[in-house]
């Protein structure tokens, strides 16, 4: 069972090695990288490449680790007991299975995505240590222990918004997705926009990397944003010549796909003003 690039996803060699190492070690794969570099999509492509079903758990700031195991609806049980509903005799009727329980109980091995783990409370990763390590947990309301029938392939993503506990990191295989170089990004673009003219692509990507390298930029545009930008350029039928900037503005064509806040737009406007003043 080996992961490799798919028709829809270009995986670098080091990323491929990381995924397969985590699978071999039966450790969660912790994937970090700036937003938009394909961390979430990686899990979906691992699922597609290995032919395994996928379960997605998207973490929010209010998410608790317990929700990944199960939730007990005591309020509904109390209400039903007041109404004389006979199903209150079985507490299992009021237990909602979480994503980990679903992965543990699956009839075959699954890919379990725990997406943006750093959004949750700092204690969230620690609260999952035993469950991810032993692949089992106890349901106190029913007295049963849920064990994984097939150990899932666990992929955990983080945008590095907060530090993760050392005890959690020790149990993971780690990989940082670096932003792709020009050659790799051209391969990625070819997957999404096959047949794009090389002159347009080279000119657009050159401008894109110049924007990313601009000092003082608050938010660097990501892979997903350059794909959106190229889609707009193609829809407008623009050529490489159309992308040339005349000096009156340092902003690229259709810059709203790349620059996502007014500070960065003003930065490029100031750069154009300074450039005109130096002439």
GROMACS .gro file of N, CA and C in nm, residues 114-248:
model
  405
  114UNK      N    1  -0.807   1.487   1.044
  114UNK     CA    2  -0.835   1.580   1.153
  114UNK      C    3  -0.779   1.714   1.106
  115UNK      N    4  -0.867   1.801   1.059
  115UNK     CA    5  -0.826   1.918   0.982
  115UNK      C    6  -0.817   2.043   1.069
  116UNK      N    7  -0.701   2.109   1.063
  116UNK     CA    8  -0.673   2.235   1.134
  116UNK      C    9  -0.683   2.216   1.285
  117UNK      N   10  -0.603   2.123   1.335
  117UNK     CA   11  -0.605   2.089   1.478
  117UNK      C   12  -0.566   2.208   1.565
  118UNK      N   13  -0.493   2.302   1.510
  118UNK     CA   14  -0.447   2.417   1.588
  118UNK      C   15  -0.556   2.523   1.611
  119UNK      N   16  -0.673   2.502   1.552
  119UNK     CA   17  -0.783   2.596   1.576
  119UNK      C   18  -0.845   2.575   1.714
  120UNK      N   19  -0.836   2.453   1.764
  120UNK     CA   20  -0.903   2.419   1.890
  120UNK      C   21  -0.823   2.467   2.010
  121UNK      N   22  -0.880   2.446   2.127
  121UNK     CA   23  -0.814   2.478   2.253
  121UNK      C   24  -0.681   2.403   2.264
  122UNK      N   25  -0.586   2.460   2.338
  122UNK     CA   26  -0.453   2.402   2.350
  122UNK      C   27  -0.456   2.261   2.408
  123UNK      N   28  -0.559   2.229   2.487
  123UNK     CA   29  -0.568   2.097   2.546
  123UNK      C   30  -0.624   1.992   2.451
  124UNK      N   31  -0.678   2.035   2.339
  124UNK     CA   32  -0.742   1.942   2.245
  124UNK      C   33  -0.648   1.828   2.201
  125UNK      N   34  -0.526   1.858   2.154
  125UNK     CA   35  -0.438   1.747   2.113
  125UNK      C   36  -0.405   1.652   2.227
  126UNK      N   37  -0.380   1.704   2.346
  126UNK     CA   38  -0.349   1.618   2.460
  126UNK      C   39  -0.465   1.526   2.495
  127UNK      N   40  -0.588   1.576   2.476
  127UNK     CA   41  -0.706   1.496   2.510
  127UNK      C   42  -0.725   1.378   2.416
  128UNK      N   43  -0.656   1.378   2.303
  128UNK     CA   44  -0.669   1.268   2.207
  128UNK      C   45  -0.549   1.173   2.209
  129UNK      N   46  -0.451   1.200   2.297
  129UNK     CA   47  -0.327   1.121   2.296
  129UNK      C   48  -0.352   0.972   2.308
  130UNK      N   49  -0.426   0.933   2.410
  130UNK     CA   50  -0.445   0.791   2.436
  130UNK      C   51  -0.526   0.725   2.326
  131UNK      N   52  -0.629   0.793   2.279
  131UNK     CA   53  -0.716   0.735   2.176
  131UNK      C   54  -0.640   0.711   2.046
  132UNK      N   55  -0.555   0.807   2.007
  132UNK     CA   56  -0.479   0.792   1.884
  132UNK      C   57  -0.364   0.693   1.900
  133UNK      N   58  -0.314   0.680   2.021
  133UNK     CA   59  -0.201   0.591   2.047
  133UNK      C   60  -0.249   0.445   2.058
  134UNK      N   61  -0.350   0.423   2.142
  134UNK     CA   62  -0.398   0.287   2.167
  134UNK      C   63  -0.507   0.243   2.070
  135UNK      N   64  -0.564   0.340   1.997
  135UNK     CA   65  -0.672   0.311   1.904
  135UNK      C   66  -0.792   0.247   1.975
  136UNK      N   67  -0.825   0.301   2.092
  136UNK     CA   68  -0.942   0.256   2.165
  136UNK      C   69  -0.985   0.364   2.263
  137UNK      N   70  -1.111   0.356   2.307
  137UNK     CA   71  -1.160   0.447   2.410
  137UNK      C   72  -1.279   0.381   2.480
  138UNK      N   73  -1.312   0.433   2.598
  138UNK     CA   74  -1.418   0.376   2.681
  138UNK      C   75  -1.542   0.464   2.676
  139UNK      N   76  -1.657   0.402   2.663
  139UNK     CA   77  -1.786   0.472   2.666
  139UNK      C   78  -1.844   0.452   2.806
  140UNK      N   79  -1.839   0.554   2.887
  140UNK     CA   80  -1.877   0.541   3.028
  140UNK      C   81  -2.026   0.511   3.045
  141UNK      N   82  -2.109   0.568   2.959
  141UNK     CA   83  -2.253   0.551   2.974
  141UNK      C   84  -2.299   0.407   2.949
  142UNK      N   85  -2.230   0.335   2.862
  142UNK     CA   86  -2.269   0.197   2.830
  142UNK      C   87  -2.172   0.095   2.888
  143UNK      N   88  -2.054   0.142   2.932
  143UNK     CA   89  -1.955   0.052   2.989
  143UNK      C   90  -1.876  -0.027   2.886
  144UNK      N   91  -1.890   0.006   2.758
  144UNK     CA   92  -1.818  -0.068   2.654
  144UNK      C   93  -1.688   0.003   2.615
  145UNK      N   94  -1.596  -0.075   2.563
  145UNK     CA   95  -1.471  -0.021   2.510
  145UNK      C   96  -1.472  -0.036   2.358
  146UNK      N   97  -1.452   0.072   2.289
  146UNK     CA   98  -1.451   0.072   2.143
  146UNK      C   99  -1.307   0.061   2.096
  147UNK      N  100  -1.277  -0.044   2.023
  147UNK     CA  101  -1.143  -0.066   1.968
  147UNK      C  102  -1.149  -0.060   1.816
  148UNK      N  103  -1.043  -0.009   1.757
  148UNK     CA  104  -1.039   0.002   1.611
  148UNK      C  105  -1.035  -0.137   1.548
  149UNK      N  106  -1.130  -0.163   1.460
  149UNK     CA  107  -1.131  -0.291   1.388
  149UNK      C  108  -1.017  -0.293   1.286
  150UNK      N  109  -0.992  -0.179   1.227
  150UNK     CA  110  -0.881  -0.161   1.133
  150UNK      C  111  -0.818  -0.026   1.165
  151UNK      N  112  -0.690  -0.024   1.192
  151UNK     CA  113  -0.623   0.101   1.230
  151UNK      C  114  -0.630   0.201   1.116
  152UNK      N  115  -0.696   0.314   1.135
  152UNK     CA  116  -0.708   0.411   1.026
  152UNK      C  117  -0.576   0.482   0.998
  153UNK      N  118  -0.563   0.534   0.877
  153UNK     CA  119  -0.452   0.621   0.843
  153UNK      C  120  -0.494   0.762   0.884
  154UNK      N  121  -0.428   0.817   0.985
  154UNK     CA  122  -0.468   0.946   1.042
  154UNK      C  123  -0.380   1.056   0.986
  155UNK      N  124  -0.443   1.157   0.926
  155UNK     CA  125  -0.371   1.273   0.874
  155UNK      C  126  -0.423   1.396   0.948
  156UNK      N  127  -0.332   1.466   1.013
  156UNK     CA  128  -0.367   1.583   1.094
  156UNK      C  129  -0.303   1.705   1.031
  157UNK      N  130  -0.381   1.809   1.005
  157UNK     CA  131  -0.325   1.929   0.945
  157UNK      C  132  -0.321   2.043   1.047
  158UNK      N  133  -0.225   2.132   1.028
  158UNK     CA  134  -0.210   2.249   1.115
  158UNK      C  135  -0.158   2.366   1.034
  159UNK      N  136  -0.214   2.484   1.057
  159UNK     CA  137  -0.165   2.606   0.994
  159UNK      C  138  -0.063   2.679   1.081
  160UNK      N  139  -0.020   2.612   1.188
  160UNK     CA  140   0.085   2.666   1.275
  160UNK      C  141   0.040   2.791   1.349
  161UNK      N  142  -0.092   2.799   1.378
  161UNK     CA  143  -0.143   2.916   1.450
  161UNK      C  144  -0.105   2.913   1.597
  162UNK      N  145  -0.081   2.793   1.650
  162UNK     CA  146  -0.034   2.782   1.789
  162UNK      C  147   0.053   2.658   1.801
  163UNK      N  148   0.139   2.658   1.903
  163UNK     CA  149   0.227   2.544   1.926
  163UNK      C  150   0.148   2.423   1.973
  164UNK      N  151   0.189   2.306   1.927
  164UNK     CA  152   0.126   2.182   1.969
  164UNK      C  153   0.209   2.117   2.079
  165UNK      N  154   0.147   2.046   2.173
  165UNK     CA  155   0.221   1.989   2.287
  165UNK      C  156   0.326   1.886   2.242
  166UNK      N  157   0.437   1.881   2.314
  166UNK     CA  158   0.545   1.788   2.281
  166UNK      C  159   0.498   1.643   2.285
  167UNK      N  160   0.415   1.610   2.383
  167UNK     CA  161   0.366   1.473   2.395
  167UNK      C  162   0.287   1.432   2.271
  168UNK      N  163   0.215   1.527   2.215
  168UNK     CA  164   0.139   1.501   2.092
  168UNK      C  165   0.233   1.485   1.973
  169UNK      N  166   0.332   1.574   1.964
  169UNK     CA  167   0.427   1.571   1.853
  169UNK      C  168   0.506   1.440   1.851
  170UNK      N  169   0.539   1.387   1.969
  170UNK     CA  170   0.616   1.262   1.976
  170UNK      C  171   0.543   1.145   1.912
  171UNK      N  172   0.412   1.151   1.910
  171UNK     CA  173   0.333   1.040   1.859
  171UNK      C  174   0.303   1.052   1.710
  172UNK      N  175   0.351   1.160   1.648
  172UNK     CA  176   0.322   1.185   1.507
  172UNK      C  177   0.447   1.173   1.421
  173UNK      N  178   0.426   1.144   1.293
  173UNK     CA  179   0.531   1.162   1.192
  173UNK      C  180   0.504   1.299   1.131
  174UNK      N  181   0.606   1.383   1.126
  174UNK     CA  182   0.587   1.523   1.089
  174UNK      C  183   0.636   1.551   0.947
  175UNK      N  184   0.559   1.636   0.877
  175UNK     CA  185   0.607   1.685   0.747
  175UNK      C  186   0.559   1.829   0.728
  176UNK      N  187   0.650   1.914   0.683
  176UNK     CA  188   0.617   2.052   0.650
  176UNK      C  189   0.612   2.066   0.498
  177UNK      N  190   0.497   2.108   0.446
  177UNK     CA  191   0.485   2.127   0.301
  177UNK      C  192   0.542   2.263   0.265
  178UNK      N  193   0.656   2.261   0.201
  178UNK     CA  194   0.716   2.387   0.157
  178UNK      C  195   0.640   2.442   0.037
  179UNK      N  196   0.644   2.572   0.022
  179UNK     CA  197   0.577   2.630  -0.094
  179UNK      C  198   0.649   2.583  -0.220
  180UNK      N  199   0.575   2.539  -0.322
  180UNK     CA  200   0.639   2.480  -0.441
  180UNK      C  201   0.725   2.580  -0.518
  181UNK      N  202   0.833   2.527  -0.577
  181UNK     CA  203   0.915   2.611  -0.664
  181UNK      C  204   0.845   2.625  -0.799
  182UNK      N  205   0.905   2.702  -0.888
  182UNK     CA  206   0.843   2.732  -1.018
  182UNK      C  207   0.812   2.605  -1.096
  183UNK      N  208   0.907   2.511  -1.101
  183UNK     CA  209   0.888   2.389  -1.180
  183UNK      C  210   0.773   2.305  -1.126
  184UNK      N  211   0.768   2.292  -0.993
  184UNK     CA  212   0.660   2.212  -0.933
  184UNK      C  213   0.526   2.282  -0.950
  185UNK      N  214   0.525   2.414  -0.935
  185UNK     CA  215   0.399   2.487  -0.950
  185UNK      C  216   0.348   2.478  -1.094
  186UNK      N  217   0.438   2.475  -1.191
  186UNK     CA  218   0.395   2.457  -1.330
  186UNK      C  219   0.327   2.322  -1.348
  187UNK      N  220   0.379   2.218  -1.282
  187UNK     CA  221   0.317   2.086  -1.288
  187UNK      C  222   0.178   2.089  -1.226
  188UNK      N  223   0.165   2.158  -1.114
  188UNK     CA  224   0.037   2.169  -1.046
  188UNK      C  225  -0.064   2.242  -1.135
  189UNK      N  226  -0.019   2.351  -1.198
  189UNK     CA  227  -0.107   2.428  -1.286
  189UNK      C  228  -0.152   2.343  -1.403
  190UNK      N  229  -0.063   2.264  -1.457
  190UNK     CA  230  -0.096   2.179  -1.573
  190UNK      C  231  -0.207   2.080  -1.539
  191UNK      N  232  -0.210   2.035  -1.413
  191UNK     CA  233  -0.316   1.943  -1.370
  191UNK      C  234  -0.452   2.014  -1.374
  192UNK      N  235  -0.454   2.140  -1.328
  192UNK     CA  236  -0.580   2.213  -1.318
  192UNK      C  237  -0.616   2.289  -1.446
  193UNK      N  238  -0.516   2.332  -1.520
  193UNK     CA  239  -0.540   2.407  -1.644
  193UNK      C  240  -0.456   2.348  -1.757
  194UNK      N  241  -0.489   2.228  -1.801
  194UNK     CA  242  -0.408   2.162  -1.904
  194UNK      C  243  -0.404   2.242  -2.034
  195UNK      N  244  -0.287   2.246  -2.094
  195UNK     CA  245  -0.272   2.312  -2.223
  195UNK      C  246  -0.253   2.462  -2.216
  196UNK      N  247  -0.236   2.519  -2.095
  196UNK     CA  248  -0.215   2.663  -2.084
  196UNK      C  249  -0.086   2.701  -2.156
  197UNK      N  250  -0.088   2.812  -2.227
  197UNK     CA  251   0.028   2.854  -2.307
  197UNK      C  252   0.146   2.886  -2.215
  198UNK      N  253   0.262   2.837  -2.256
  198UNK     CA  254   0.380   2.850  -2.171
  198UNK      C  255   0.419   2.997  -2.147
  199UNK      N  256   0.404   3.082  -2.249
  199UNK     CA  257   0.442   3.223  -2.233
  199UNK      C  258   0.355   3.290  -2.127
  200UNK      N  259   0.223   3.262  -2.132
  200UNK     CA  260   0.132   3.319  -2.032
  200UNK      C  261   0.165   3.264  -1.893
  201UNK      N  262   0.187   3.134  -1.886
  201UNK     CA  263   0.214   3.072  -1.757
  201UNK      C  264   0.343   3.126  -1.696
  202UNK      N  265   0.447   3.134  -1.774
  202UNK     CA  266   0.576   3.182  -1.722
  202UNK      C  267   0.567   3.327  -1.675
  203UNK      N  268   0.502   3.412  -1.756
  203UNK     CA  269   0.486   3.553  -1.717
  203UNK      C  270   0.403   3.567  -1.591
  204UNK      N  271   0.293   3.491  -1.584
  204UNK     CA  272   0.203   3.499  -1.468
  204UNK      C  273   0.273   3.450  -1.343
  205UNK      N  274   0.343   3.338  -1.352
  205UNK     CA  275   0.409   3.284  -1.234
  205UNK      C  276   0.526   3.371  -1.190
  206UNK      N  277   0.594   3.434  -1.285
  206UNK     CA  278   0.702   3.526  -1.250
  206UNK      C  279   0.647   3.642  -1.168
  207UNK      N  280   0.532   3.697  -1.212
  207UNK     CA  281   0.468   3.805  -1.135
  207UNK      C  282   0.422   3.753  -0.999
  208UNK      N  283   0.369   3.633  -0.998
  208UNK     CA  284   0.318   3.575  -0.874
  208UNK      C  285   0.429   3.561  -0.770
  209UNK      N  286   0.545   3.510  -0.811
  209UNK     CA  287   0.656   3.495  -0.716
  209UNK      C  288   0.712   3.630  -0.675
  210UNK      N  289   0.710   3.728  -0.765
  210UNK     CA  290   0.753   3.864  -0.728
  210UNK      C  291   0.663   3.921  -0.620
  211UNK      N  292   0.532   3.896  -0.631
  211UNK     CA  293   0.438   3.942  -0.530
  211UNK      C  294   0.468   3.875  -0.396
  212UNK      N  295   0.487   3.742  -0.398
  212UNK     CA  296   0.516   3.668  -0.274
  212UNK      C  297   0.644   3.717  -0.208
  213UNK      N  298   0.740   3.761  -0.288
  213UNK     CA  299   0.870   3.803  -0.234
  213UNK      C  300   0.872   3.950  -0.192
  214UNK      N  301   0.762   4.022  -0.213
  214UNK     CA  302   0.759   4.165  -0.180
  214UNK      C  303   0.768   4.186  -0.030
  215UNK      N  304   0.863   4.268   0.013
  215UNK     CA  305   0.880   4.299   0.154
  215UNK      C  306   0.759   4.376   0.208
  216UNK      N  307   0.713   4.337   0.326
  216UNK     CA  308   0.603   4.408   0.389
  216UNK      C  309   0.466   4.352   0.358
  217UNK      N  310   0.460   4.247   0.277
  217UNK     CA  311   0.332   4.187   0.240
  217UNK      C  312   0.270   4.120   0.363
  218UNK      N  313   0.143   4.151   0.391
  218UNK     CA  314   0.077   4.096   0.509
  218UNK      C  315   0.038   3.951   0.489
  219UNK      N  316  -0.019   3.920   0.372
  219UNK     CA  317  -0.059   3.783   0.342
  219UNK      C  318  -0.009   3.743   0.204
  220UNK      N  319   0.080   3.647   0.202
  220UNK     CA  320   0.132   3.599   0.074
  220UNK      C  321   0.026   3.515   0.003
  221UNK      N  322   0.006   3.536  -0.127
  221UNK     CA  323  -0.089   3.452  -0.200
  221UNK      C  324  -0.043   3.307  -0.203
  222UNK      N  325  -0.138   3.216  -0.203
  222UNK     CA  326  -0.108   3.074  -0.192
  222UNK      C  327  -0.126   3.002  -0.326
  223UNK      N  328  -0.102   2.872  -0.324
  223UNK     CA  329  -0.119   2.790  -0.444
  223UNK      C  330  -0.263   2.797  -0.494
  224UNK      N  331  -0.359   2.784  -0.403
  224UNK     CA  332  -0.499   2.785  -0.445
  224UNK      C  333  -0.536   2.920  -0.507
  225UNK      N  334  -0.475   3.027  -0.458
  225UNK     CA  335  -0.506   3.160  -0.511
  225UNK      C  336  -0.445   3.183  -0.649
  226UNK      N  337  -0.327   3.130  -0.673
  226UNK     CA  338  -0.269   3.147  -0.807
  226UNK      C  339  -0.348   3.064  -0.909
  227UNK      N  340  -0.403   2.951  -0.866
  227UNK     CA  341  -0.487   2.871  -0.956
  227UNK      C  342  -0.614   2.948  -0.991
  228UNK      N  343  -0.673   3.016  -0.893
  228UNK     CA  344  -0.791   3.098  -0.921
  228UNK      C  345  -0.756   3.213  -1.015
  229UNK      N  346  -0.640   3.274  -0.992
  229UNK     CA  347  -0.597   3.386  -1.075
  229UNK      C  348  -0.579   3.342  -1.220
  230UNK      N  349  -0.513   3.230  -1.239
  230UNK     CA  350  -0.491   3.179  -1.375
  230UNK      C  351  -0.623   3.144  -1.442
  231UNK      N  352  -0.718   3.093  -1.364
  231UNK     CA  353  -0.850   3.063  -1.420
  231UNK      C  354  -0.917   3.189  -1.473
  232UNK      N  355  -0.901   3.300  -1.400
  232UNK     CA  356  -0.957   3.428  -1.445
  232UNK      C  357  -0.883   3.479  -1.569
  233UNK      N  358  -0.752   3.466  -1.571
  233UNK     CA  359  -0.674   3.510  -1.687
  233UNK      C  360  -0.717   3.435  -1.813
  234UNK      N  361  -0.740   3.306  -1.797
  234UNK     CA  362  -0.784   3.225  -1.911
  234UNK      C  363  -0.926   3.261  -1.952
  235UNK      N  364  -1.012   3.286  -1.854
  235UNK     CA  365  -1.150   3.323  -1.885
  235UNK      C  366  -1.157   3.455  -1.960
  236UNK      N  367  -1.064   3.548  -1.927
  236UNK     CA  368  -1.058   3.679  -1.994
  236UNK      C  369  -0.977   3.672  -2.123
  237UNK      N  370  -0.922   3.555  -2.152
  237UNK     CA  371  -0.842   3.533  -2.273
  237UNK      C  372  -0.724   3.631  -2.281
  238UNK      N  373  -0.659   3.652  -2.169
  238UNK     CA  374  -0.544   3.743  -2.166
  238UNK      C  375  -0.419   3.670  -2.212
  239UNK      N  376  -0.325   3.747  -2.265
  239UNK     CA  377  -0.198   3.692  -2.311
  239UNK      C  378  -0.086   3.739  -2.219
  240UNK      N  379   0.035   3.689  -2.247
  240UNK     CA  380   0.150   3.731  -2.168
  240UNK      C  381   0.172   3.882  -2.182
  241UNK      N  382   0.148   3.938  -2.302
  241UNK     CA  383   0.165   4.082  -2.324
  241UNK      C  384   0.064   4.162  -2.242
  242UNK      N  385  -0.055   4.107  -2.224
  242UNK     CA  386  -0.158   4.178  -2.147
  242UNK      C  387  -0.119   4.194  -2.000
  243UNK      N  388  -0.031   4.106  -1.953
  243UNK     CA  389   0.008   4.109  -1.812
  243UNK      C  390   0.119   4.209  -1.783
  244UNK      N  391   0.179   4.263  -1.888
  244UNK     CA  392   0.289   4.357  -1.866
  244UNK      C  393   0.238   4.483  -1.796
  245UNK      N  394   0.312   4.523  -1.693
  245UNK     CA  395   0.274   4.641  -1.617
  245UNK      C  396   0.347   4.763  -1.672
  246UNK      N  397   0.274   4.874  -1.685
  246UNK     CA  398   0.330   4.992  -1.752
  246UNK      C  399   0.401   5.089  -1.658
  247UNK      N  400   0.405   5.055  -1.530
  247UNK     CA  401   0.470   5.145  -1.434
  247UNK      C  402   0.372   5.236  -1.364
  248UNK      N  403   0.255   5.257  -1.425
  248UNK     CA  404   0.154   5.341  -1.360
  248UNK      C  405   0.095   5.270  -1.239
   0.00000   0.00000   0.00000
